[in-house]
Amino acid sequence: MYEHDVIVVGAGGAGLRAAIEAHEHGADVALVTKLHPVRSHTGAAEGGINAALHPEDSWELHAYDTMKGSDYLGDAPAVDAFAQAAPEEVIQLEHWGMPFSREEDGTVSQRPFGGLSHPRTTYAGAETGHHLLHTMYEQVVKRGIEVYDEWFVTRLAVTDEPDPGERTCYGVVAIEIATGEIGGFYARNGVILATGGLGEVFDHTTNAIACTGDGPAMAFRAGAPMEDMEFVQFHPTSLPSTGVLISEGVRGEGGILYNGNEERFMFESGYANNEGELASRDVVSRAELTEINEGRGIEDEYVHLDMRHLGEERVVDRLENILHLAEDFEGVDGLEEPMPVKPGQHYQMGGTEVDEYGHSCIEGLYAVGEAACYSLHGANRLGGNALPELMVFGARAGRHAAGAVESEAEIPTGPTAKTEAGELDSPVDLGAVDAASPVATDGGELATPEEVLEAAIEAERERVETLRSREGVNHADVRNMVQRTMTQNVNVFREESNLKQALRDLREARELYQEVGIRDPSRTYNTDLIHTIETRNVIDCAEAITAGALAREEFRGAHWRKQYQSRDDENWLKHTLYAWNDGEPALYYKPVILEGQEQTYEPKVRSY
Ligand SMILES: Cc1cc2nc3c(=O)[nH]c(=O)nc-3n(C[C@H](O)[C@H](O)[C@H](O)COP(=O)(O)OP(=O)(O)OC[C@H]3O[C@@H](n4cnc5c(N)ncnc54)[C@H](O)[C@@H]3O)c2cc1C
């Protein structure tokens, strides 16, 4: 068994930042990650990182834009803390050696991004995430922070009191991918989940194949609810054949969207008369799909993004990576032709419910980055706000887990935060098919940390052996089923009948998953085993998204409902919680906090 003060699961931007900060505050910290740190998906981030650096800009404006972008579903303590700390985090990155793009006079460049009232997106070419990841990994190496890389965390070691708010997390169980060894990691202070997104829930996504929602799903099964999962961001400019992202930086630099009739539809059809292509992502994605669905798309599938007028010098200077992506994945020369684009799943606004220090309702269990919901992005994230988020909240959680934070959180979590029970007209039962199966349960019955961890390791060994002993269904068939129904039924446009169909299909997928088996008998680098375990996480996340979407009868941010065409603050200004209690999922709600430090964010019509 390995032992540290703080165990950080995941070594993308959020995990690295959390580890550095915990280490700065004296904690013995380790990173446990299924991918090598610099292969984490943060490396794919292209466009940039927002911070109010310019003298004419302010953190209050950044906070206001973020809250407006969230369609007033952000919690003010998280939004304010975020906007205030983003500039110092960007400056810190610069001091650590991040090669930001600069103006002639040497100042760090900032470009416009969707939904921002001031150009505040700093960037390093169109490879911002790559540089951010490498810059922070250098700091991890410099500090000698232990990295257990290619260790796949499969279970949390959590006590099993009936009330999740009374449980404690003592560590994690993980499989060493190179050997198949199942090991325990005891965390004296706490576990920070920084496992990233869940794009694998959909079949057209800008996310990598490793983005399977492991953190939120494991935490959910241990008793920490998932929050606001129905809010899924679909990015308007992904390449049709692969889902590879074409950065918002292209539109930030002046790129234009055209439909099949060569109309600049964002303006000409009145989707966003002021901001045009730079309206918020949910607005642009819906506009594109409306054009395509009404027959004004190209090949009934996509629209065009044109950057030819920007000129070769500017494109090569600021967007060179985009030229390579368009050429390599679509065979298009972006200097000579417009690029084909369509909406693709991109970002999960929801995640494990945590407070503004990243702490969940379970003692010692934290979540940060895309795996978490503080709630900062609410119903819709603004482009360029995820990278500063993982810096700000990674640092806050790292500090808290190291024991260096005195103040109490303002955002309540867990069952005590519940103010209202949810109602769901589900056509099928939800949750695990067999709640007693080791696949469905986490935690131990015993009291000491060692006993809790030992019990979790034992449960995991049994689970893996069961999977190995069956010659059953291939996990890929189950995952395909989930991805197909989610893409067809829980996409940008949502209707009640489709959402119900998705729940039926997910139930079928769960039943099939009971039969799943591992064909590859080897212990070393067994990707069959890893993908099979990940698929269970994909199902749990898909169900939380769909259940939340079916219950929420309004149109807010990224969540569009055919039958409910407006935001309904009277009934729906509240967060959705999807919790695992007593072997079955429960839906409930808690209020949104709109009272900030400097202003109360009064919900207004969100127009761009
Ligand atoms: C193509 C693309 C471009 C983007 N561009 C921008 C941008 O320009 N600006 C912006 O602000 N945002 C951008 N985003 C969003 C942003 O990049 C991500 O939200 C953010 O990088 C996620 O960081 P993370 O640290 O939470 O997760 P990741 O970087 O995905 O890291 C997750 C880590 O968790 C580990 N892990 C996962 N599961 C397990 C497990 N079970 N056991 C052990 N380890 C595990 C992985 O190995 C990895 O190290 C973009 C997103 C995409 C997909």
XYZ file of C-alpha atoms and ligand atoms in Angstrom, residues 9-16 32-37 39-50 113 121 128-129 133 151-154 174 194-197 205-208 210-215 218 235 243-245 247 281 345-347 368-371 381-390 534 537, ligand 1:
129
model
C -6.138 11.507 -9.199
C -5.383 12.866 -12.660
C -2.447 14.894 -13.931
C -4.030 17.276 -16.429
C -4.017 20.993 -15.739
C -6.267 20.713 -12.677
C -4.373 17.833 -11.083
C -0.936 19.355 -11.682
C -1.949 9.007 -9.684
C -2.863 9.063 -13.353
C -3.998 6.660 -16.057
C -2.116 8.653 -18.713
C 1.338 10.175 -18.563
C 0.746 13.776 -17.367
C -0.793 13.165 -22.539
C -3.703 14.544 -20.521
C -6.448 16.176 -22.516
C -5.575 19.663 -21.294
C -2.855 19.394 -23.937
C -5.539 19.668 -26.631
C -6.731 23.102 -25.466
C -6.098 25.534 -28.248
C -7.663 28.958 -27.900
C -6.570 30.427 -24.608
C -6.998 31.299 -20.978
C -9.100 34.220 -19.732
C -13.554 35.272 -27.280
C -8.076 35.599 -23.659
C -2.220 27.007 -25.193
C -3.073 23.790 -23.353
C 0.634 21.310 -19.345
C -2.179 3.752 -12.722
C -5.910 3.560 -13.419
C -8.024 4.489 -10.384
C -11.147 2.361 -10.256
C -5.946 1.578 -8.705
C -9.039 15.759 -11.325
C -10.111 13.218 -13.920
C -11.318 15.585 -16.663
C -14.288 15.361 -19.018
C -16.825 14.788 -29.449
C -13.752 16.990 -29.314
C -12.561 14.975 -26.290
C -10.014 12.158 -26.234
C -9.670 8.645 -22.161
C -12.367 11.195 -21.205
C -14.834 8.777 -19.622
C -16.157 10.646 -16.575
C -14.363 8.337 -14.129
C -14.185 10.873 -11.292
C -16.771 6.957 -8.815
C -18.733 23.389 -29.534
C -14.681 15.715 -33.948
C -11.261 17.392 -33.802
C -11.672 20.942 -32.539
C -10.489 26.659 -31.908
C -21.163 28.705 -27.881
C -19.736 17.551 -27.638
C -16.968 19.535 -26.011
C -17.302 20.211 -22.315
C -11.457 19.987 -9.490
C -11.291 20.847 -13.184
C -13.799 19.475 -15.640
C -14.718 16.634 -13.281
C -19.221 27.791 -20.057
C -17.568 30.698 -21.834
C -14.654 29.774 -24.094
C -11.305 30.331 -22.375
C -12.806 29.962 -18.883
C -11.883 26.298 -18.301
C -8.115 26.742 -18.207
C -8.186 29.529 -15.603
C -10.774 27.483 -13.722
C -8.472 24.522 -13.358
C -14.550 2.937 -17.979
C -18.588 5.170 -15.696
C -10.055 20.178 -27.920
C -10.281 21.042 -26.715
C -9.852 22.358 -26.703
C -10.045 23.157 -25.583
N -9.598 24.441 -25.599
C -9.756 25.209 -24.489
C -9.238 26.535 -24.436
O -8.638 27.020 -25.379
N -9.436 27.248 -23.314
C -10.095 26.754 -22.226
O -10.234 27.446 -21.238
N -10.570 25.474 -22.253
C -10.412 24.704 -23.334
N -10.900 23.423 -23.346
C -11.406 22.844 -22.103
C -10.246 22.478 -21.196
O -9.102 22.207 -21.957
C -10.542 21.264 -20.331
O -11.760 21.439 -19.671
C -9.465 21.095 -19.290
O -8.192 21.071 -19.887
C -9.668 19.830 -18.488
O -8.596 19.717 -17.606
P -8.604 18.641 -16.452
O -7.312 18.786 -15.739
O -9.858 18.773 -15.681
O -8.665 17.247 -17.230
P -7.626 16.530 -18.235
O -6.608 17.447 -18.757
O -8.462 15.769 -19.195
O -6.882 15.526 -17.299
C -7.525 14.415 -16.745
C -6.481 13.589 -16.045
O -7.138 12.596 -15.282
C -6.519 11.348 -15.501
N -7.537 10.327 -15.242
C -8.807 10.271 -15.715
N -9.440 9.192 -15.203
C -8.559 8.570 -14.395
C -8.606 7.409 -13.605
N -9.703 6.657 -13.515
N -7.497 7.043 -12.923
C -6.356 7.778 -12.989
N -6.264 8.896 -13.735
C -7.348 9.284 -14.415
C -5.969 11.399 -16.903
O -4.876 10.532 -17.015
C -5.518 12.873 -16.973
O -4.220 12.980 -16.440
C -10.718 22.626 -24.456
C -11.160 21.304 -24.470
C -10.966 20.522 -25.596
C -11.501 19.127 -25.598
